[in-house]
Amino acid sequence: MKGNSQKTILVTGGAGYIGSHMCVELLQTGHQVVVLDDLSNSNPKSLQAVERITQKTLTFVEGDIRDTRILTNLFETHNFSAVLHFAGLKAVGESVEHPVQYYDVNVNGTLKLVDAMAAAACKTLVFSSSATVYGIPEQMPISECSPTAAINPYGRSKLMVEEVLRDLYASDPTWRISLLRYFNPVGAHASGEIGEDPHDVPNNLMPFISQVAVGRRDQLNVFGDDYGTPDGTGVRDYIHVVDLAKGHLKALQHLADTPKLAIHNLGTGNGYSVMDAINAFERASGRKIPYQVVERRAGDAATSYADPRKANQELGWQAEYDLERMCADAWRWQSNYPNGFRD
Ligand code: NAD
Ligand code: WQD
């Protein structure tokens, strides 16, 4: 039998870093949550922690978004008002080595999902896109009309999905689709009970710094200090993962007004360098972060930060937390659980 609630949300990839923070915000705002995740890059303990934080329960289905049988069953069992689609692969380097796997999970997985949604007449979708679709941007800040030019298979998979969803909306304008282009999500829930827990060596700056601070790694490699930035290191728009999750709630409200396909940057509009991030994390943790400067990493832009005004004006959303708070919350999680969910 189908559930009665009009506010049941399907969260694909809900056991992951951003998805688990999203589940907290959804449960705390009175939604019912069903998570579909194959746990390929996450641990079910994240969902137990979500239930502890919120004192509410959610439904977890372990499975692959490409599995039509599971999708059909899910949409037959529940009356979803919307789908928040986080499930996917996200490591840029790995996408260069295994492009077919990336296109299969990210693009084909989304095709399977929207097919099942259409069959169930559930036409409200929020998709996790990325600032990576802007490639090496020429002008700062980056607005939604800046040219897109993905430069690796991961980025192209995001851009392809955006294009698929645009075509879908053009073919049937009763869809309600939000493409959210995240800048650099970092930090953790204030409880310190959930956070980023990379299975392998972290690719991204903040989880690497955090693992150095807690003693899991000896030192950070700073990828280049000869960029045309104030201190020579790369500048990024780090955004607190809880602010990011709140942006999704605003996107859902925006979609509730009228059918549309909307694109929004989710960033703070502020750029911080690698050295700023190291210094902020040292202050937050009281630990020294040893580092050495090495060669630039191929494919890195010198600077990337958002123009967040469209999200502010159209969604009524704006990031609240600053870099100090992002580091303090990341450190609370990392110091509580030095080995992440394996502890
Ligand atoms: P994550 O790896 O922590 O979460 C993704 C989740 O999807 C994981 O729990 C994983 O097990 C699951 N998953 C992967 N393949 C699956 C499949 N075939 N079927 C079902 N579940 C599957 O990553 P995240 O940082 O939480 O990212 C969430 C989304 O946001 C991704 O789509 C990512 O591309 C996008 N994004 C992330 C960032 C970032 O820096 N973290 C930036 C921009 C966009
Ligand atoms: C930030 C800065 C590095 C690691 C990536 C993806 C992007 C998006 C977010 C998903 C850069 C420097 C990093 C290290 C370093 N993900 N750095 N030492 O590259 O902006 O974006 O994650 O969509 O698609 O490309 O983030 O955290 O890897 O790097 O010096 O060990 O830190 O050079 O200047 P990036 P990042």
PDB file of N, CA, C and O in Angstrom, residues 241-278:
ATOM      1  N   VAL A 241      28.305  22.337   5.077  1.00  0.00           N
ATOM      2  CA  VAL A 241      27.384  21.321   4.543  1.00  0.00           C
ATOM      3  C   VAL A 241      25.958  21.500   5.083  1.00  0.00           C
ATOM      4  O   VAL A 241      24.987  21.158   4.395  1.00  0.00           O
ATOM      5  N   VAL A 242      25.826  22.088   6.262  1.00  0.00           N
ATOM      6  CA  VAL A 242      24.471  22.320   6.797  1.00  0.00           C
ATOM      7  C   VAL A 242      23.800  23.473   6.044  1.00  0.00           C
ATOM      8  O   VAL A 242      22.605  23.413   5.726  1.00  0.00           O
ATOM      9  N   ASP A 243      24.579  24.521   5.722  1.00  0.00           N
ATOM     10  CA  ASP A 243      24.034  25.592   4.869  1.00  0.00           C
ATOM     11  C   ASP A 243      23.589  25.010   3.524  1.00  0.00           C
ATOM     12  O   ASP A 243      22.541  25.378   2.988  1.00  0.00           O
ATOM     13  N   LEU A 244      24.414  24.113   3.005  1.00  0.00           N
ATOM     14  CA  LEU A 244      24.110  23.492   1.708  1.00  0.00           C
ATOM     15  C   LEU A 244      22.786  22.722   1.791  1.00  0.00           C
ATOM     16  O   LEU A 244      21.911  22.865   0.925  1.00  0.00           O
ATOM     17  N   ALA A 245      22.636  21.922   2.843  1.00  0.00           N
ATOM     18  CA  ALA A 245      21.409  21.140   3.008  1.00  0.00           C
ATOM     19  C   ALA A 245      20.201  22.069   3.111  1.00  0.00           C
ATOM     20  O   ALA A 245      19.146  21.815   2.505  1.00  0.00           O
ATOM     21  N   LYS A 246      20.368  23.170   3.838  1.00  0.00           N
ATOM     22  CA  LYS A 246      19.243  24.118   3.971  1.00  0.00           C
ATOM     23  C   LYS A 246      18.869  24.719   2.616  1.00  0.00           C
ATOM     24  O   LYS A 246      17.706  25.018   2.356  1.00  0.00           O
ATOM     25  N   GLY A 247      19.865  24.890   1.750  1.00  0.00           N
ATOM     26  CA  GLY A 247      19.592  25.382   0.395  1.00  0.00           C
ATOM     27  C   GLY A 247      18.656  24.447  -0.358  1.00  0.00           C
ATOM     28  O   GLY A 247      17.820  24.887  -1.154  1.00  0.00           O
ATOM     29  N   HIS A 248      18.772  23.137  -0.087  1.00  0.00           N
ATOM     30  CA  HIS A 248      17.894  22.168  -0.751  1.00  0.00           C
ATOM     31  C   HIS A 248      16.452  22.314  -0.269  1.00  0.00           C
ATOM     32  O   HIS A 248      15.509  22.152  -1.052  1.00  0.00           O
ATOM     33  N   LEU A 249      16.275  22.618   1.021  1.00  0.00           N
ATOM     34  CA  LEU A 249      14.906  22.820   1.516  1.00  0.00           C
ATOM     35  C   LEU A 249      14.289  24.022   0.808  1.00  0.00           C
ATOM     36  O   LEU A 249      13.114  23.998   0.416  1.00  0.00           O
ATOM     37  N   LYS A 250      15.094  25.070   0.626  1.00  0.00           N
ATOM     38  CA  LYS A 250      14.593  26.267  -0.066  1.00  0.00           C
ATOM     39  C   LYS A 250      14.292  25.941  -1.536  1.00  0.00           C
ATOM     40  O   LYS A 250      13.321  26.441  -2.105  1.00  0.00           O
ATOM     41  N   ALA A 251      15.120  25.104  -2.135  1.00  0.00           N
ATOM     42  CA  ALA A 251      14.890  24.728  -3.538  1.00  0.00           C
ATOM     43  C   ALA A 251      13.576  23.946  -3.651  1.00  0.00           C
ATOM     44  O   ALA A 251      12.806  24.145  -4.606  1.00  0.00           O
ATOM     45  N   LEU A 252      13.301  23.100  -2.690  1.00  0.00           N
ATOM     46  CA  LEU A 252      12.038  22.340  -2.714  1.00  0.00           C
ATOM     47  C   LEU A 252      10.842  23.284  -2.626  1.00  0.00           C
ATOM     48  O   LEU A 252       9.852  23.116  -3.333  1.00  0.00           O
ATOM     49  N   GLN A 253      10.955  24.292  -1.743  1.00  0.00           N
ATOM     50  CA  GLN A 253       9.859  25.272  -1.625  1.00  0.00           C
ATOM     51  C   GLN A 253       9.658  26.010  -2.942  1.00  0.00           C
ATOM     52  O   GLN A 253       8.525  26.245  -3.364  1.00  0.00           O
ATOM     53  N   HIS A 254      10.752  26.368  -3.577  1.00  0.00           N
ATOM     54  CA  HIS A 254      10.709  27.103  -4.846  1.00  0.00           C
ATOM     55  C   HIS A 254      10.019  26.256  -5.918  1.00  0.00           C
ATOM     56  O   HIS A 254       9.205  26.763  -6.697  1.00  0.00           O
ATOM     57  N   LEU A 255      10.315  24.956  -5.925  1.00  0.00           N
ATOM     58  CA  LEU A 255       9.689  24.065  -6.903  1.00  0.00           C
ATOM     59  C   LEU A 255       8.204  23.886  -6.616  1.00  0.00           C
ATOM     60  O   LEU A 255       7.411  23.643  -7.531  1.00  0.00           O
ATOM     61  N   ALA A 256       7.825  24.008  -5.342  1.00  0.00           N
ATOM     62  CA  ALA A 256       6.418  23.802  -4.978  1.00  0.00           C
ATOM     63  C   ALA A 256       5.537  24.891  -5.591  1.00  0.00           C
ATOM     64  O   ALA A 256       4.354  24.662  -5.864  1.00  0.00           O
ATOM     65  N   ASP A 257       6.108  26.081  -5.851  1.00  0.00           N
ATOM     66  CA  ASP A 257       5.299  27.196  -6.389  1.00  0.00           C
ATOM     67  C   ASP A 257       4.733  26.867  -7.762  1.00  0.00           C
ATOM     68  O   ASP A 257       3.527  26.907  -7.964  1.00  0.00           O
ATOM     69  N   THR A 258       5.622  26.575  -8.701  1.00  0.00           N
ATOM     70  CA  THR A 258       5.212  26.310 -10.084  1.00  0.00           C
ATOM     71  C   THR A 258       6.186  25.319 -10.721  1.00  0.00           C
ATOM     72  O   THR A 258       7.343  25.279 -10.324  1.00  0.00           O
ATOM     73  N   PRO A 259       5.738  24.581 -11.740  1.00  0.00           N
ATOM     74  CA  PRO A 259       6.686  23.733 -12.468  1.00  0.00           C
ATOM     75  C   PRO A 259       7.772  24.601 -13.106  1.00  0.00           C
ATOM     76  O   PRO A 259       7.490  25.702 -13.582  1.00  0.00           O
ATOM     77  N   LYS A 260       8.987  24.124 -13.081  1.00  0.00           N
ATOM     78  CA  LYS A 260      10.101  24.892 -13.657  1.00  0.00           C
ATOM     79  C   LYS A 260      11.352  24.033 -13.705  1.00  0.00           C
ATOM     80  O   LYS A 260      11.420  22.980 -13.034  1.00  0.00           O
ATOM     81  N   LEU A 261      12.329  24.479 -14.471  1.00  0.00           N
ATOM     82  CA  LEU A 261      13.690  23.958 -14.316  1.00  0.00           C
ATOM     83  C   LEU A 261      14.545  25.140 -13.890  1.00  0.00           C
ATOM     84  O   LEU A 261      14.615  26.145 -14.607  1.00  0.00           O
ATOM     85  N   ALA A 262      15.110  25.046 -12.701  1.00  0.00           N
ATOM     86  CA  ALA A 262      15.869  26.160 -12.140  1.00  0.00           C
ATOM     87  C   ALA A 262      17.299  25.734 -11.879  1.00  0.00           C
ATOM     88  O   ALA A 262      17.558  24.587 -11.520  1.00  0.00           O
ATOM     89  N   ILE A 263      18.210  26.697 -12.074  1.00  0.00           N
ATOM     90  CA  ILE A 263      19.632  26.423 -11.813  1.00  0.00           C
ATOM     91  C   ILE A 263      20.133  27.427 -10.782  1.00  0.00           C
ATOM     92  O   ILE A 263      19.916  28.640 -10.948  1.00  0.00           O
ATOM     93  N   HIS A 264      20.762  26.927  -9.725  1.00  0.00           N
ATOM     94  CA  HIS A 264      21.308  27.839  -8.714  1.00  0.00           C
ATOM     95  C   HIS A 264      22.686  27.398  -8.248  1.00  0.00           C
ATOM     96  O   HIS A 264      22.914  26.212  -8.010  1.00  0.00           O
ATOM     97  N   ASN A 265      23.550  28.370  -8.092  1.00  0.00           N
ATOM     98  CA  ASN A 265      24.824  28.152  -7.399  1.00  0.00           C
ATOM     99  C   ASN A 265      24.556  28.089  -5.907  1.00  0.00           C
ATOM    100  O   ASN A 265      23.806  28.925  -5.378  1.00  0.00           O
ATOM    101  N   LEU A 266      25.178  27.145  -5.220  1.00  0.00           N
ATOM    102  CA  LEU A 266      25.162  27.185  -3.760  1.00  0.00           C
ATOM    103  C   LEU A 266      26.596  27.376  -3.281  1.00  0.00           C
ATOM    104  O   LEU A 266      27.412  26.448  -3.279  1.00  0.00           O
ATOM    105  N   GLY A 267      26.903  28.601  -2.945  1.00  0.00           N
ATOM    106  CA  GLY A 267      28.220  28.959  -2.425  1.00  0.00           C
ATOM    107  C   GLY A 267      28.040  30.155  -1.507  1.00  0.00           C
ATOM    108  O   GLY A 267      26.933  30.695  -1.387  1.00  0.00           O
ATOM    109  N   THR A 268      29.140  30.579  -0.863  1.00  0.00           N
ATOM    110  CA  THR A 268      29.031  31.729   0.046  1.00  0.00           C
ATOM    111  C   THR A 268      29.318  33.037  -0.668  1.00  0.00           C
ATOM    112  O   THR A 268      28.936  34.102  -0.208  1.00  0.00           O
ATOM    113  N   GLY A 269      30.062  32.938  -1.783  1.00  0.00           N
ATOM    114  CA  GLY A 269      30.515  34.147  -2.466  1.00  0.00           C
ATOM    115  C   GLY A 269      31.890  34.612  -1.974  1.00  0.00           C
ATOM    116  O   GLY A 269      32.438  35.579  -2.478  1.00  0.00           O
ATOM    117  N   ASN A 270      32.439  33.888  -0.968  1.00  0.00           N
ATOM    118  CA  ASN A 270      33.765  34.263  -0.447  1.00  0.00           C
ATOM    119  C   ASN A 270      34.811  33.259  -0.892  1.00  0.00           C
ATOM    120  O   ASN A 270      34.562  32.053  -0.858  1.00  0.00           O
ATOM    121  N   GLY A 271      35.983  33.752  -1.249  1.00  0.00           N
ATOM    122  CA  GLY A 271      37.071  32.854  -1.625  1.00  0.00           C
ATOM    123  C   GLY A 271      38.119  32.797  -0.517  1.00  0.00           C
ATOM    124  O   GLY A 271      38.512  33.833   0.027  1.00  0.00           O
ATOM    125  N   TYR A 272      38.548  31.587  -0.181  1.00  0.00           N
ATOM    126  CA  TYR A 272      39.627  31.401   0.795  1.00  0.00           C
ATOM    127  C   TYR A 272      40.730  30.558   0.179  1.00  0.00           C
ATOM    128  O   TYR A 272      40.451  29.592  -0.543  1.00  0.00           O
ATOM    129  N   SER A 273      41.970  30.900   0.499  1.00  0.00           N
ATOM    130  CA  SER A 273      43.109  30.165  -0.062  1.00  0.00           C
ATOM    131  C   SER A 273      43.391  28.913   0.755  1.00  0.00           C
ATOM    132  O   SER A 273      42.858  28.731   1.867  1.00  0.00           O
ATOM    133  N   VAL A 274      44.257  28.069   0.204  1.00  0.00           N
ATOM    134  CA  VAL A 274      44.685  26.866   0.939  1.00  0.00           C
ATOM    135  C   VAL A 274      45.328  27.293   2.259  1.00  0.00           C
ATOM    136  O   VAL A 274      45.069  26.698   3.324  1.00  0.00           O
ATOM    137  N   MET A 275      46.145  28.353   2.241  1.00  0.00           N
ATOM    138  CA  MET A 275      46.787  28.803   3.484  1.00  0.00           C
ATOM    139  C   MET A 275      45.743  29.326   4.473  1.00  0.00           C
ATOM    140  O   MET A 275      45.869  29.078   5.683  1.00  0.00           O
ATOM    141  N   ASP A 276      44.719  30.029   3.987  1.00  0.00           N
ATOM    142  CA  ASP A 276      43.637  30.471   4.890  1.00  0.00           C
ATOM    143  C   ASP A 276      43.000  29.260   5.566  1.00  0.00           C
ATOM    144  O   ASP A 276      42.689  29.288   6.764  1.00  0.00           O
ATOM    145  N   ALA A 277      42.780  28.194   4.778  1.00  0.00           N
ATOM    146  CA  ALA A 277      42.110  27.002   5.318  1.00  0.00           C
ATOM    147  C   ALA A 277      43.011  26.332   6.364  1.00  0.00           C
ATOM    148  O   ALA A 277      42.535  25.923   7.432  1.00  0.00           O
ATOM    149  N   ILE A 278      44.297  26.242   6.075  1.00  0.00           N
ATOM    150  CA  ILE A 278      45.233  25.646   7.051  1.00  0.00           C
ATOM    151  C   ILE A 278      45.219  26.459   8.349  1.00  0.00           C
ATOM    152  O   ILE A 278      45.081  25.910   9.456  1.00  0.00           O
TER     153      ILE A 278
END
